[in-house]
Coordinates of C-alpha atoms (C1' of nucleotides) in Angstrom, one line a residue:
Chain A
X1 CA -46.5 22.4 -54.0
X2 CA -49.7 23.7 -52.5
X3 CA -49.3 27.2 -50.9
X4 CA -48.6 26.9 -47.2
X5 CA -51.5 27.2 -44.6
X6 CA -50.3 27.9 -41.3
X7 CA -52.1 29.1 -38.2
X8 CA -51.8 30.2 -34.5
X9 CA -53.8 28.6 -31.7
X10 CA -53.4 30.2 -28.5
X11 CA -56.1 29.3 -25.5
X12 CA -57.3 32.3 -23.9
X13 CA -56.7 31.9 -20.5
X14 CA -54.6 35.4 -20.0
X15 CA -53.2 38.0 -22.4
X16 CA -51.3 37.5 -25.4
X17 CA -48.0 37.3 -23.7
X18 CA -44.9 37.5 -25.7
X19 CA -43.8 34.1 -26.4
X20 CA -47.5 33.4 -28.1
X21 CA -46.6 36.7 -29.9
X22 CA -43.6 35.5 -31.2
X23 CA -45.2 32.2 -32.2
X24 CA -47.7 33.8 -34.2
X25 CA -45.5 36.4 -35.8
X26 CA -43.4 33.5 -37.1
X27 CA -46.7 31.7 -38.5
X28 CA -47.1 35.1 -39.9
X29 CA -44.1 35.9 -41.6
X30 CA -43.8 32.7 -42.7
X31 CA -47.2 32.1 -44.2
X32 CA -46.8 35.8 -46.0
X33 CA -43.8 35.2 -47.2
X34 CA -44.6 32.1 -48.7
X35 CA -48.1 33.7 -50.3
X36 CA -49.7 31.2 -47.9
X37 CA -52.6 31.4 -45.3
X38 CA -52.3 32.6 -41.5
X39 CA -55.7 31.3 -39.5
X40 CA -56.5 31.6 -35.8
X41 CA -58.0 29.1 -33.8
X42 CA -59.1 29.9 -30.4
X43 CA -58.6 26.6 -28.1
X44 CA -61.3 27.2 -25.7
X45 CA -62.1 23.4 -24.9
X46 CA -60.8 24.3 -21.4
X47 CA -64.2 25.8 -20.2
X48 CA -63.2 26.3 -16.9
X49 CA -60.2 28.7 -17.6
X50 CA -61.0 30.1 -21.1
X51 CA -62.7 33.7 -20.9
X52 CA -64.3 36.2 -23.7
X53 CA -62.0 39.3 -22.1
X54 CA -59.0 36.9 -23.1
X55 CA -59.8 36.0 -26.4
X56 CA -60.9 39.6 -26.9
X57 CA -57.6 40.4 -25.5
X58 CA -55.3 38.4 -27.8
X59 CA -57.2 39.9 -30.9
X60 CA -56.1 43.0 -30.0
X61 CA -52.6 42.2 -29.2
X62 CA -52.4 40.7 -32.8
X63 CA -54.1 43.4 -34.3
X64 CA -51.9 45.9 -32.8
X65 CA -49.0 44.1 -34.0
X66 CA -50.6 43.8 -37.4
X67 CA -51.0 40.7 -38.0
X68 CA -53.5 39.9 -39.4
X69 CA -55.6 36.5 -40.3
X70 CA -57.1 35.0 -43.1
X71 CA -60.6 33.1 -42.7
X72 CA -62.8 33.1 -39.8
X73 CA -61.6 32.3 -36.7
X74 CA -61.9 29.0 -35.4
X75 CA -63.3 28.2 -32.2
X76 CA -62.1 24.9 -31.2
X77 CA -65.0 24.1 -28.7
X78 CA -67.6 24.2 -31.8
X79 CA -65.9 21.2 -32.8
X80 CA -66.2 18.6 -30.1
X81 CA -68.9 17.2 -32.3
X82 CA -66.6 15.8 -34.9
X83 CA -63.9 15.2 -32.1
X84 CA -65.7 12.8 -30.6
X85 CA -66.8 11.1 -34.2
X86 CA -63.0 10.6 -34.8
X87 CA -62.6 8.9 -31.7
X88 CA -65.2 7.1 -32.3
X89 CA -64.3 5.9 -35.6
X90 CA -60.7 5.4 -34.0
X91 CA -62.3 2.9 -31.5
X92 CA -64.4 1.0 -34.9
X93 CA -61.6 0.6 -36.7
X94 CA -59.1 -1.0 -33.9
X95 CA -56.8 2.4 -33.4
X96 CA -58.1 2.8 -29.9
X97 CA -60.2 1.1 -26.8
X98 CA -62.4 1.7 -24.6
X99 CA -60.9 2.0 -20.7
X100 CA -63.1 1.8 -17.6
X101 CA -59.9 2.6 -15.5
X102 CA -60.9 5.3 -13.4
X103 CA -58.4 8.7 -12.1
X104 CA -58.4 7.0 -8.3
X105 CA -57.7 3.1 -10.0
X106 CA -54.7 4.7 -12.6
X107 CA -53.2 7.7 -9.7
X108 CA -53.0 4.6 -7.4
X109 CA -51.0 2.6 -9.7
X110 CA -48.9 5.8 -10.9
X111 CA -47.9 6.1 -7.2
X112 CA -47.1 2.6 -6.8
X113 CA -45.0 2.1 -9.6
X114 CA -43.1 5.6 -8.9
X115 CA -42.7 3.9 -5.5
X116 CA -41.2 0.9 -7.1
X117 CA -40.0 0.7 -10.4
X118 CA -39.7 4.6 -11.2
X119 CA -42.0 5.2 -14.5
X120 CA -46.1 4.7 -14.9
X121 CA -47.7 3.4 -18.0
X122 CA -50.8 2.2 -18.6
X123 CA -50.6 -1.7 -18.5
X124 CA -53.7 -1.9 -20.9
X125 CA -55.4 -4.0 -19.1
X126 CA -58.8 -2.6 -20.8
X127 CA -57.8 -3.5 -23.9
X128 CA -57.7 -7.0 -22.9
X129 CA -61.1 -7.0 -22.2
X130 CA -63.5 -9.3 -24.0
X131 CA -65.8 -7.7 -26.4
X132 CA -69.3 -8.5 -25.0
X133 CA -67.4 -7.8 -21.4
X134 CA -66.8 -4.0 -23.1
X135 CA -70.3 -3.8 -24.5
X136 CA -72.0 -4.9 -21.6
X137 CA -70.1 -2.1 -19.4
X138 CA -71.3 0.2 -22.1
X139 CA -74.8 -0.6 -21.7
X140 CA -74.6 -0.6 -18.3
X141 CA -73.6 3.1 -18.4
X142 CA -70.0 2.5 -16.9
X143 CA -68.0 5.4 -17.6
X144 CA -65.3 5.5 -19.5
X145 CA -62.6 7.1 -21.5
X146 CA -60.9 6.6 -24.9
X147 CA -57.8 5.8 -25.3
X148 CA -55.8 5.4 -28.3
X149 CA -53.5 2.2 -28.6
X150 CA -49.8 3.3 -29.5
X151 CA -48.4 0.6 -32.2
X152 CA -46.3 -1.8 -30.5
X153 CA -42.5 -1.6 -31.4
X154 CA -40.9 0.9 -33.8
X155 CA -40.8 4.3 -32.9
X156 CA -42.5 7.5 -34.8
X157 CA -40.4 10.6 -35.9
X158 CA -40.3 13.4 -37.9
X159 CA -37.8 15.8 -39.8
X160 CA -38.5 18.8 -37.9
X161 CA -37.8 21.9 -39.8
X162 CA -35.2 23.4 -37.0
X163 CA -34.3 20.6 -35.3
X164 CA -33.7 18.0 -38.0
X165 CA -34.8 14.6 -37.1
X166 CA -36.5 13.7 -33.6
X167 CA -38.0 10.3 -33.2
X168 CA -39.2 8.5 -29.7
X169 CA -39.5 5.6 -29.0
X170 CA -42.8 3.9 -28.6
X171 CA -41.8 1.4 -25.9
X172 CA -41.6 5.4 -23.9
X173 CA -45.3 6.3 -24.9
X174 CA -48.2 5.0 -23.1
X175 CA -51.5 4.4 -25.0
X176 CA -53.0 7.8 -24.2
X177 CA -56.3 9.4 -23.4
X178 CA -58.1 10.8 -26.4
X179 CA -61.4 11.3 -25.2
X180 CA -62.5 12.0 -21.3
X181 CA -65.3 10.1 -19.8
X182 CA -67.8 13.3 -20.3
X183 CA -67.1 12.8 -23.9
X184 CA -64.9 16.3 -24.0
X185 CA -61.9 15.6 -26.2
X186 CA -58.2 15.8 -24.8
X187 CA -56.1 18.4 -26.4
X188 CA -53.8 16.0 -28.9
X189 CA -57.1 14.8 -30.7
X190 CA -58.6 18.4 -30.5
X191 CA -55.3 19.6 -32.1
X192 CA -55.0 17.0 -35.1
X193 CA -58.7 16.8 -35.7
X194 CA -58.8 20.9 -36.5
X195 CA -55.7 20.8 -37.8
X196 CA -56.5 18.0 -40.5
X197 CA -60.0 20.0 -40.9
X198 CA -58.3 23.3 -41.4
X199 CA -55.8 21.7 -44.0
X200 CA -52.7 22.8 -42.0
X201 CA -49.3 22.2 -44.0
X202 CA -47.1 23.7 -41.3
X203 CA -47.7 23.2 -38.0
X204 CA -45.1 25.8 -36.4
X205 CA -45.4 26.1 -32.3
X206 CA -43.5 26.2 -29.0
X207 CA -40.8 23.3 -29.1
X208 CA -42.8 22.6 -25.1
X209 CA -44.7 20.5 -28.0
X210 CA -42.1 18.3 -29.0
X211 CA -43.3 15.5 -26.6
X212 CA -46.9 15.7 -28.3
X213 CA -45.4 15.4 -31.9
X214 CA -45.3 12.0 -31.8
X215 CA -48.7 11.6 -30.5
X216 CA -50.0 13.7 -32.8
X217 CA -48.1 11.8 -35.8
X218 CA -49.9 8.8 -34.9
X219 CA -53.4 10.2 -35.1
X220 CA -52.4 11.8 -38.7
X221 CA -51.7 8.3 -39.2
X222 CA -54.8 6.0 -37.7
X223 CA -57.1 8.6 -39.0
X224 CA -56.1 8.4 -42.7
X225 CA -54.8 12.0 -43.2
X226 CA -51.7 13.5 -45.1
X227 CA -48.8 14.4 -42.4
X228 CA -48.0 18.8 -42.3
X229 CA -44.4 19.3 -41.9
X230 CA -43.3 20.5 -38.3
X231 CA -41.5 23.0 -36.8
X232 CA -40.7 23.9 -33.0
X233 CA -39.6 27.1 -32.0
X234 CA -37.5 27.5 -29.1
X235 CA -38.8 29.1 -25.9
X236 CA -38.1 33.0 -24.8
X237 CA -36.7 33.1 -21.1
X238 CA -36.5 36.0 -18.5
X239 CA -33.1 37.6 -17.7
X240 CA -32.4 34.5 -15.2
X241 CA -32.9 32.5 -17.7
X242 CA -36.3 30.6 -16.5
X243 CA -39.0 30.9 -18.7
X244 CA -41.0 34.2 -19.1
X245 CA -43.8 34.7 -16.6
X246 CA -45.3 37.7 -14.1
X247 CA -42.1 37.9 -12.1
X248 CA -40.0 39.0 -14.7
X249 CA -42.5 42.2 -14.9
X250 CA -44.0 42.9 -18.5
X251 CA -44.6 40.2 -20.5
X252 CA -47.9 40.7 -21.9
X253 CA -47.6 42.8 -25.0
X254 CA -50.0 44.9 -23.9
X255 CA -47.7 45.9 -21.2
X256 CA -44.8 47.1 -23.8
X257 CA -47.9 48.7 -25.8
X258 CA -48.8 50.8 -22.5
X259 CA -44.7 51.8 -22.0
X260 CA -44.9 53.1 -25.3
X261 CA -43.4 51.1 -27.3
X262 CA -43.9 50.7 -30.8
X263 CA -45.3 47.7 -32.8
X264 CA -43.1 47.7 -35.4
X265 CA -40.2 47.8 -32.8
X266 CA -42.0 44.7 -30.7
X267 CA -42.2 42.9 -34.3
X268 CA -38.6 43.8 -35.1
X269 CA -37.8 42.6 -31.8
X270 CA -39.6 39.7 -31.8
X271 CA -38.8 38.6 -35.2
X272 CA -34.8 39.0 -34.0
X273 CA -35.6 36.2 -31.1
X274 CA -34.9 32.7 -32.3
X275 CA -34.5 33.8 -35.7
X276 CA -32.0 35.3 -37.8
X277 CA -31.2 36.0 -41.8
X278 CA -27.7 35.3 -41.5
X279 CA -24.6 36.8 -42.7
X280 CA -24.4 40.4 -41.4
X281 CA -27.7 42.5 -41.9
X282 CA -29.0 45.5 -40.0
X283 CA -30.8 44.5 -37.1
X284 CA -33.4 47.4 -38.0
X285 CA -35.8 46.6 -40.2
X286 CA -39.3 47.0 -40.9
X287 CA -42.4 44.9 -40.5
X288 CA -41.9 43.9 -45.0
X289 CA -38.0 43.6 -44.8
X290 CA -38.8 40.7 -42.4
X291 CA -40.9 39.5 -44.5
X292 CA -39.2 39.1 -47.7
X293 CA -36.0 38.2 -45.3
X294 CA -38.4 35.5 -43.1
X295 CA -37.4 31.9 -43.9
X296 CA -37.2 28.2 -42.0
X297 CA -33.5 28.2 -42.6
X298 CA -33.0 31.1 -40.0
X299 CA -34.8 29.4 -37.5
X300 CA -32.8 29.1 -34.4
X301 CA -32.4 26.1 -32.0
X302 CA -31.6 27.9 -28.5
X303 CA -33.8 29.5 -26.5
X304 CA -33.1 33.1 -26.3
X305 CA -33.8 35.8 -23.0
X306 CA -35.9 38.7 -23.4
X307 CA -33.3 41.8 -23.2
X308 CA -35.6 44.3 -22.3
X309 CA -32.4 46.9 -22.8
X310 CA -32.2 46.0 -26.2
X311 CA -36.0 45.9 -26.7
X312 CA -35.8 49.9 -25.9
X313 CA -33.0 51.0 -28.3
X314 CA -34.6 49.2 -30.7
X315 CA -37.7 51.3 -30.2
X316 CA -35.5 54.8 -29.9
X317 CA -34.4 53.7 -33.6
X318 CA -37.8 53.0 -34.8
X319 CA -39.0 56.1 -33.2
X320 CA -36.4 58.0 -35.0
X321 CA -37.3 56.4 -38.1
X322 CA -41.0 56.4 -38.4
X323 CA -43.1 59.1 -40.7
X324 CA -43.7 61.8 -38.3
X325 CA -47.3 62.4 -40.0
X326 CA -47.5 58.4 -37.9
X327 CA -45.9 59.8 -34.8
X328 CA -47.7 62.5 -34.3
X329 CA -51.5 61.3 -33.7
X330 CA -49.6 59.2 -31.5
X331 CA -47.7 61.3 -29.2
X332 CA -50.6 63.0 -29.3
X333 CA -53.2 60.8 -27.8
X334 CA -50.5 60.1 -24.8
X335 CA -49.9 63.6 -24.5
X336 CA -54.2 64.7 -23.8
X337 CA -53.8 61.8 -21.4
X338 CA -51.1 63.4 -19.9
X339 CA -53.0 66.9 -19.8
X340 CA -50.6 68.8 -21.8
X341 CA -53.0 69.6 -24.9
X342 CA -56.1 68.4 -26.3
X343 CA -55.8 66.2 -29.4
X344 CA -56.7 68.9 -31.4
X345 CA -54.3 71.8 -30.0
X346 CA -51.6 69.5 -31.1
X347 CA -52.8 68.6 -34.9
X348 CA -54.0 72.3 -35.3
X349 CA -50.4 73.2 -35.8
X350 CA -48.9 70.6 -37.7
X351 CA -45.8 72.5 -38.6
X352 CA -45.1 73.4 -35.0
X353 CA -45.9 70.2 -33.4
X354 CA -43.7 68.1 -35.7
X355 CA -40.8 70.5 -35.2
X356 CA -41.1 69.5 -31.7
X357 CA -41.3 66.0 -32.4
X358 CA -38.1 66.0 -34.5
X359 CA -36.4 67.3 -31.5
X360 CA -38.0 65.2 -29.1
X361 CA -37.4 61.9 -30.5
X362 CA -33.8 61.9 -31.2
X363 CA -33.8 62.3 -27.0
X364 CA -36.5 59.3 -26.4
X365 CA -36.6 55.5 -26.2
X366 CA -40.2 55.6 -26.1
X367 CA -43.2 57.5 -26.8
X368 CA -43.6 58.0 -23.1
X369 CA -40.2 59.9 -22.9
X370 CA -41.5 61.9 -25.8
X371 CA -44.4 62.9 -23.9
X372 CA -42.5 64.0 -21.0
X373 CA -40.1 65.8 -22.2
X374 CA -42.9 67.5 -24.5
X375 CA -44.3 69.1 -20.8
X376 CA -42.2 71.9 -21.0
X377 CA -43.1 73.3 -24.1
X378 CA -46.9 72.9 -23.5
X379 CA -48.2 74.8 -20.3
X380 CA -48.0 78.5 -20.0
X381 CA -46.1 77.9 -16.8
X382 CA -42.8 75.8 -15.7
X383 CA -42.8 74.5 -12.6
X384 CA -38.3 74.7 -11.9
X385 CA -36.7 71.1 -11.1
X386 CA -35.1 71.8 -7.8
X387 CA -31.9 69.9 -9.2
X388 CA -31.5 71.7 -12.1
X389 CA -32.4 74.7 -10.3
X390 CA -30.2 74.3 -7.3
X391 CA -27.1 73.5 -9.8
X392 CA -27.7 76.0 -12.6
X393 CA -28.5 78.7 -10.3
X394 CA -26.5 77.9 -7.4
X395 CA -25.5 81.9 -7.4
X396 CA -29.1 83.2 -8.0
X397 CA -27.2 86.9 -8.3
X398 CA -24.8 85.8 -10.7
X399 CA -27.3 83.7 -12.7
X400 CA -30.1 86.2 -12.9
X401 CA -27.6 88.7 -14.0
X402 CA -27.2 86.5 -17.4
X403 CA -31.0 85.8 -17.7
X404 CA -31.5 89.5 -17.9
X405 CA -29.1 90.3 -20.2
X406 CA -30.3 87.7 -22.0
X407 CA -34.0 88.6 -22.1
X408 CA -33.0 92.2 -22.9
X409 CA -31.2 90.9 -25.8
X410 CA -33.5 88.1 -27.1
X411 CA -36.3 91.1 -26.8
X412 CA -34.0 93.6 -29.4
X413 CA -34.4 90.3 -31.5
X414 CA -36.9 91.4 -34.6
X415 CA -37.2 88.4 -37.0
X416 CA -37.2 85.9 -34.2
X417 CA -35.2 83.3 -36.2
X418 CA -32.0 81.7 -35.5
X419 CA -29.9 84.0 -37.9
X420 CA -30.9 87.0 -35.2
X421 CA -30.8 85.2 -32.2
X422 CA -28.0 83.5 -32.3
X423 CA -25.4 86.7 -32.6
X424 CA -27.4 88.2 -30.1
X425 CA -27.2 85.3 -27.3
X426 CA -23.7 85.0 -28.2
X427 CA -22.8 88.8 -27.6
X428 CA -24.4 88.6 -24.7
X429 CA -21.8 85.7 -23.5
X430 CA -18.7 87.7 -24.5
X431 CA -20.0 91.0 -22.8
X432 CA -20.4 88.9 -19.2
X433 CA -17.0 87.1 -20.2
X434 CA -18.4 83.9 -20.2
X435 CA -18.8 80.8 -22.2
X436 CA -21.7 79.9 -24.1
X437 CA -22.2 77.2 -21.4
X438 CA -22.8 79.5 -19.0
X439 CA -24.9 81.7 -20.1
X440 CA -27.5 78.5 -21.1
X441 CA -27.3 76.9 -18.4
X442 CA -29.4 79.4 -16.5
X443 CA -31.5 80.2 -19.0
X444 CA -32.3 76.4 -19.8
X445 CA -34.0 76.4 -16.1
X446 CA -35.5 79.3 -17.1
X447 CA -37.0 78.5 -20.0
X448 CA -37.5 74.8 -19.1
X449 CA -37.3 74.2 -15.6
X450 CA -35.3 71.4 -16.5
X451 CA -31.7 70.1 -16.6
X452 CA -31.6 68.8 -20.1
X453 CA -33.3 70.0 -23.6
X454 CA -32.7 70.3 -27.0
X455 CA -30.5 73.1 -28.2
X456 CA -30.8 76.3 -26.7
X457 CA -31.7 77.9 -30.1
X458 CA -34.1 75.4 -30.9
X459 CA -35.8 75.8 -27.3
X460 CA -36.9 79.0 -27.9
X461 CA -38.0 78.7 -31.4
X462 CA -40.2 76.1 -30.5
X463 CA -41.2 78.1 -27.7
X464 CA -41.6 81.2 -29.8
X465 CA -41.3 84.9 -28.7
X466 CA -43.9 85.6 -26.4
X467 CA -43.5 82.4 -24.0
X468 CA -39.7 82.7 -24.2
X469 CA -40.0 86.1 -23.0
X470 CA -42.6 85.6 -20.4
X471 CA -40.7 82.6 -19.2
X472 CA -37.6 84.9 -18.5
X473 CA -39.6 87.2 -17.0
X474 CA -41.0 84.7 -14.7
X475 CA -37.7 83.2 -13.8
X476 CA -36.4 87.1 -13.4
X477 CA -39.0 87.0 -10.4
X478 CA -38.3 83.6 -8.7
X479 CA -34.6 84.7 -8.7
X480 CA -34.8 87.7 -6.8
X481 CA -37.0 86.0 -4.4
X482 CA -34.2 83.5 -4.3
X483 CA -31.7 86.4 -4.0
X484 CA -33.9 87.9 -1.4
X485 CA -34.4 84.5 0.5
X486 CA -30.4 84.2 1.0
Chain B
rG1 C1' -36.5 8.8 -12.3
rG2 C1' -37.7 8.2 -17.8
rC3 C1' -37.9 10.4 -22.5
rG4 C1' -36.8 14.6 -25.6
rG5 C1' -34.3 19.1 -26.7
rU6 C1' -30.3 22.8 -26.2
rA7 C1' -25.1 24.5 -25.4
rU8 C1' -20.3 30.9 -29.3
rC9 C1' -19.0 37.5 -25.3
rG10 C1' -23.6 39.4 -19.4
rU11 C1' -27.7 39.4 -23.6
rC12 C1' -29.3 38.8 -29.1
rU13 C1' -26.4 36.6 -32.8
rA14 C1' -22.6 35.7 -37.4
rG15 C1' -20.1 31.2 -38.2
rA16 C1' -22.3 25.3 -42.1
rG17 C1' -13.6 21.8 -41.6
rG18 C1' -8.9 25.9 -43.3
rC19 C1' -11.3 33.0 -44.8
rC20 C1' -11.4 32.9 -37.0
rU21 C1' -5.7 36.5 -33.9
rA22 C1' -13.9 34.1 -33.7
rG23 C1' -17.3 39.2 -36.8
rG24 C1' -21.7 42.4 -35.7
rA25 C1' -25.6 44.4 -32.3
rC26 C1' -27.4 45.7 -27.1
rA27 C1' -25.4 46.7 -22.4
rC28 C1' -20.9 48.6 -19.9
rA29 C1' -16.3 51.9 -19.8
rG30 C1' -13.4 55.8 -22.1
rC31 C1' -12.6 59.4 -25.9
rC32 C1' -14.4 62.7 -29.9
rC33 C1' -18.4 66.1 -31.2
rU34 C1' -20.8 69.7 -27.9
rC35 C1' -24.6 75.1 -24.5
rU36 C1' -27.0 70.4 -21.3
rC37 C1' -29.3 65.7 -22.5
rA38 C1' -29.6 62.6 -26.4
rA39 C1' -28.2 61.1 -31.3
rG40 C1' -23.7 60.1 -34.0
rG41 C1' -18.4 58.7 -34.6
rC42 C1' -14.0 56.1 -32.5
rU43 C1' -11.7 52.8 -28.9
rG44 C1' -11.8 49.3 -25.0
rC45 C1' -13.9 45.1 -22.1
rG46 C1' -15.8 40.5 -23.3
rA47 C1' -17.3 33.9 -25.7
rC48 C1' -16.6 28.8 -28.9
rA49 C1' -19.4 24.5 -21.4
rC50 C1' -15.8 20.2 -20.3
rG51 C1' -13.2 15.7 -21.9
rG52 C1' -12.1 12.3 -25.6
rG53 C1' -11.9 11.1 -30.7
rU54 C1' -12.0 11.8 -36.6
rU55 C1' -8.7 15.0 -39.7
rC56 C1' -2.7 17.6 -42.1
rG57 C1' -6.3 21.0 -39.8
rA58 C1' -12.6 21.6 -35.7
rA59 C1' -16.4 26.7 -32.9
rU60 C1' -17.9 23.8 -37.1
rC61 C1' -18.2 16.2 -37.6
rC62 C1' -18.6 11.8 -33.9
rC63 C1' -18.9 10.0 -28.7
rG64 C1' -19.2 10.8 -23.5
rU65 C1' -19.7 14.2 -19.3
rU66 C1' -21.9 18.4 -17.2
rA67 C1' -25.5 22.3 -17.1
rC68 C1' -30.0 24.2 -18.4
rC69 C1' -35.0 23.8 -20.5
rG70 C1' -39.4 21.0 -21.8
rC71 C1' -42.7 16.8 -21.5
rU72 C1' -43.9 12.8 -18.4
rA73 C1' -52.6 14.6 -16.6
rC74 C1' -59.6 12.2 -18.0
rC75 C1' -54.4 20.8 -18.8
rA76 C1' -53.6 23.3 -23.2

RNA sequence: GGCGGUAUCGUCUAGAGGCCUAGGACACAGCCCUCUCAAGGCUGCGACACGGGUUCGAAUCCCGUUACCGCUACCA
C-alpha cells in the first residue's frame, strides 16, 4: 500500500476558525501517523471573497498549532487551466454537455416546479440538442455552461471510513454544473481535478460534504482516475448546539491564542472532539501521544459542542505541565505587554522568575491569569484591592497592630529563608493570640494588595527582603491614615 | 418538500449481545487538606430519545417514529 497523502483545503475567506482546525489536525495526525503526506491547498477560485490577509491568516493559525505541511502549497486558482481541459475532455468523450440554459430560464423553472411538484432538476433539455444545433450556438458565441451528465439508473456510493456505507441515488442527482459560462470551474470539478493531480489517497473533510461525495465519485470515474478512500468528520457546534459561528464568541483560533491559551492544549482539545482512542486513557496528552494514538477507528459519528469550560482546564493542566524554560519566554512576552517588566528583566533572573512561575501556574487556566496575578510581584508599589482591603482590614487598629509585629519580626530575620521565617511569623501569631490565619490575612493585603496568593512564605521569598519590608512599611502608613480617617 | 447523516449524564466520551446496578473526564454541590486562592484527594448529582421486533438475554442487531444537523447554486 502506498503511503497515505492527505491534505487540507480551506478557502480563505476569514480566519482559520476551529472547525477547519480540527479538520486539518485530523489530516495531520493522520497522515503523520501513517508516515504519509499532509499538503495545503488554498481554494481561492472564489475571487470575489478570497483575500491574501486570510490565507496569510490561516498559515499562521496552522503554524501556531504546529502543523506543519509537506510540498508547496497549492493554489487552486493556478489551476483553472487544466480545469477547464478536463471539462473539456469530459464534453469530447460523452461525460457531459453543453447547456445554453441561462440563471433567469433554470431559477424560473426552479420556482415553478417548487410551486407545483416540490423538487427542481434539470430536465436536460440541452442535451437533446442536435449536434450541428450545439456547434452552431458555439460559433455564434452563445454562452454557455458545462454540465456533466449523471448516469441514468443505479446509484454511486462509497464505504466511508466513519460512516460505513453511504450511497444516493441517482434518480435524486441532477446533471450538474461543472464549468460556468466565463469558463471558471465550479468547486466539485476544482476539488477532483487537484485532488487527482495532487495524488490524494484520503480525502478526509467536513461530513457538510457528504452530498458532494457522490458527485465527486462520478468525476473520479468519467475522468479515468483511481477512487481515494473517504472520510467525513462530524461538525463542532456552539453550546446551543447550532453550528459554530461569531455569536458563540471565539471561534477563530486566533481568538483562544490571544486568551492565552496554549497550542498544545487547543490540539489536545481539538484532537478530543469527534475522536477518541477508546477504552479508558488520559485525556491529557501531548501533541506525539496523539499521534501514535491517532487512527480512523476512533473516528466519531456525532457532532460534538465546543465546551469552552473544558477547553480551559485542559489548558491549566497543560500549563502545569509544560517545561518552564517553554513557559517562561512566554509569560514573558504577555507580561512587557502588560507593562510589568521588559522581556529582559524577566529572563535576566531565570532562577527567580521561574520560581514565580511555579507558583503562579498551579493558580492559572491560562497564560493571561499567570500574567495577572504576576502584577503584584513586579512593581515597586501595590496599589490595595478595596475588597480585600475592606475585609482583611476591616479593624485597621487591630490589623496594623499584626503587620507591625510582623515587620519587626520578619526584619530580626538574618538568612531570609523559610527555616528563619517561618518560626518567626509563627511567634508572632501566638504572642497576639491569634491563628496563623489571622495574622496573614493582613499581611497578604499588605504585601499584595490582593485577596488571594500563593503561600504566605513563598510570597515573600519571591518578593525577597527589601520589597517585603518596604511593602509593610507602606501598608504601616496607609493604615494609620485609615485609623486616622475613622 | 426531497435526499443524506446523527441520536449514552448539561458537555466530551467508554461501551462493538451477557463483564452495565452503564465506566471516565469537564461543569456543578459537599467534604478533606489548608494562612487565602488554586492544585490535589474523596463523595454526591446525573444518560442509553421513543415505540416495536430479533434473542434465553440489547445501550449494543433490525424496522418505524421523533428530534437535530447538513446538502438541495453558473458558493466553497
Amino acid at each position: 500500500m502506498p503511503t497515505p497523502r492527505l491534505r487540507f483545503a480551506p478557502s480563505p475567506t476569514g480566519y482559520l476558525h476551529v472547525g477547519g482546525a480540527r479538520t486539518a489536525l485530523f489530516n495531520w495526525l493522520y497522515a503523520r501517523r501513517h508516515g504519509g503526506q499532509f499538503l495545503l491547498r488554498v481554494e481561492d477560485t472564489d475571487k470575489a471573497r478570497s483575500t491574501e490577509e486570510s490565507t496569510r491568516a490561516i498559515f499562521e493559525g496552522l503554524q501556531w498549532l504546529g502543523l506543519d505541511w509537506d510540498e508547496e502549497v497549492v493554489y487552486q486558482g493556478a489551476n483553472v487551466a487544466r480545469h477547464r481541459a478536463d471539462a473539456e475532455r469530459l464534453v469530447a468523450d460523452g461525460h457531459a454537455y453543453r447547456c445554453f440554459c441561462t440563471p433567469a430560464e433554470i431559477e424560473e423553472r426552479r420556482k415553478h416546479a417548487e410551486a407545483t411538484e416540490g423538487a427542481f432538476k434539470y430536465d436536460r433539455r440541452c442535451d437533446r440538442l442536435p449536434a450541428d444545433e450545439v456547434a452552431r450556438r458555439v460559433a455564434a458565441g452563445v454562452p454557455s455552461v458545462v454540465r456533466f451528465r449523471v448516469p441514468d439508473v443505479q446509484s454511486t456510493g462509497w464505504n466511508d471510513l466513519v460512516h460505513g456505507a453511504i450511497s444516493f441515488p441517482h434518480k435524486d442527482i441532477e446533471d450538474f454544473v461543472i464549468l460556468r459560462s466565463d469558463g471558471t470551474p465550479i468547486y466539485n470539478l476544482a476539488v477532483t481535478s487537484d485532488d487527482i493531480a495532487m495524488h490524494i489517497t484520503l480525502v478526509m473533510r467536513g461530513d457538510d460534504h457528504i452530498s458532494n461525495t457522490p458527485k465527486q465519485i462520478m468525476l473520479y470515474r468519467a475522468l479515468g482516475a483511481d477512487l481515494p478512500q473517504f472520510a467525513h468528520l462530524p461538525m463542532i457546534h456552539g453550546t446551543d448546539g447550532k453550528k459554530l459561528s461569531k455569536r458563540h464568541g471565539a471561534t477563530a483560533v486566533a481568538d483562544w491564542q490571544h486568551e492565552g491559551i496554549l497550542p498544545q492544549t487547543m490540539v489536545n482539545f481539538l484532537a478530543l472532539l469527534g475522536w477518541s482512542p477508546g477504552g479508558e486513557f488520559n485525556e491529557v496528552m501531548t501533541i506525539e501521544e496523539l499521534v501514535a494514538k491517532f487512527d480512523a477507528d476512533g473516528l466519531l459519528k456525532k457532532a460534538s459542542v465546543f465546551d469552552t469550560k473544558k477547553l480551559e482546564w485542559m489548558n491549566g493542566q497543560h500549563l502545569g505541565r509544560m517545561p518552564l524554560d517553554e513557559l517562561g519566554p512566554l509569560v514573558a512576552r504577555k507580561i512587557a505587554a502588560d507593562g510589568g517588566a521588559t522581556e529582559h528583566e524577566l529572563l535576566a533572573r531565570p532562577a527567580w522568575f521561574h520560581a514565580l512561575l511555579e507558583l503562579l501556574r498551579v493558580r492559572s487556566r491560562t497564560v493571561d491569569d499567570i500574567v495577572r496575578q504576576a502584577r503584584p510581584y513586579l512593581g515597586a508599589t501595590v496599589t490595595y484591592d478595596a475588597q480585600a482591603a475592606a475585609k482583611a482590614w476591616k479593624e485597621p487598629a487591630e490589623a496594623r497592630g499584626l503587620v507591625a509585629d510582623a515587620r519587626v519580626a520578619l526584619a530580626a530575620c538574618t538568612p531570609w529563608e523559610p527555616a528563619a521565617i517561618e518560626p518567626a511569623l509563627k511567634a508572632v501569631a501566638e504572642a497576639r493570640g491569634v491563628g496563623t490565619g489571622k495574622l496573614f490575612g493582613p499581611m497578604r493585603v499588605a504585601l499584595t494588595g490582593e485577596a488571594n496568593s500563593p503561600g504566605m512564605f513563598d510570597v515573600l521569598g519571591i518578593l525577597g527582603r527589601d520589597v517585603a519590608l518596604a511593602r509593610l512599611d507602606a501598608a504601616l502608613v496607609e493604615l494609620d491614615r485609615r485609623i486616622g480617617a475613622s
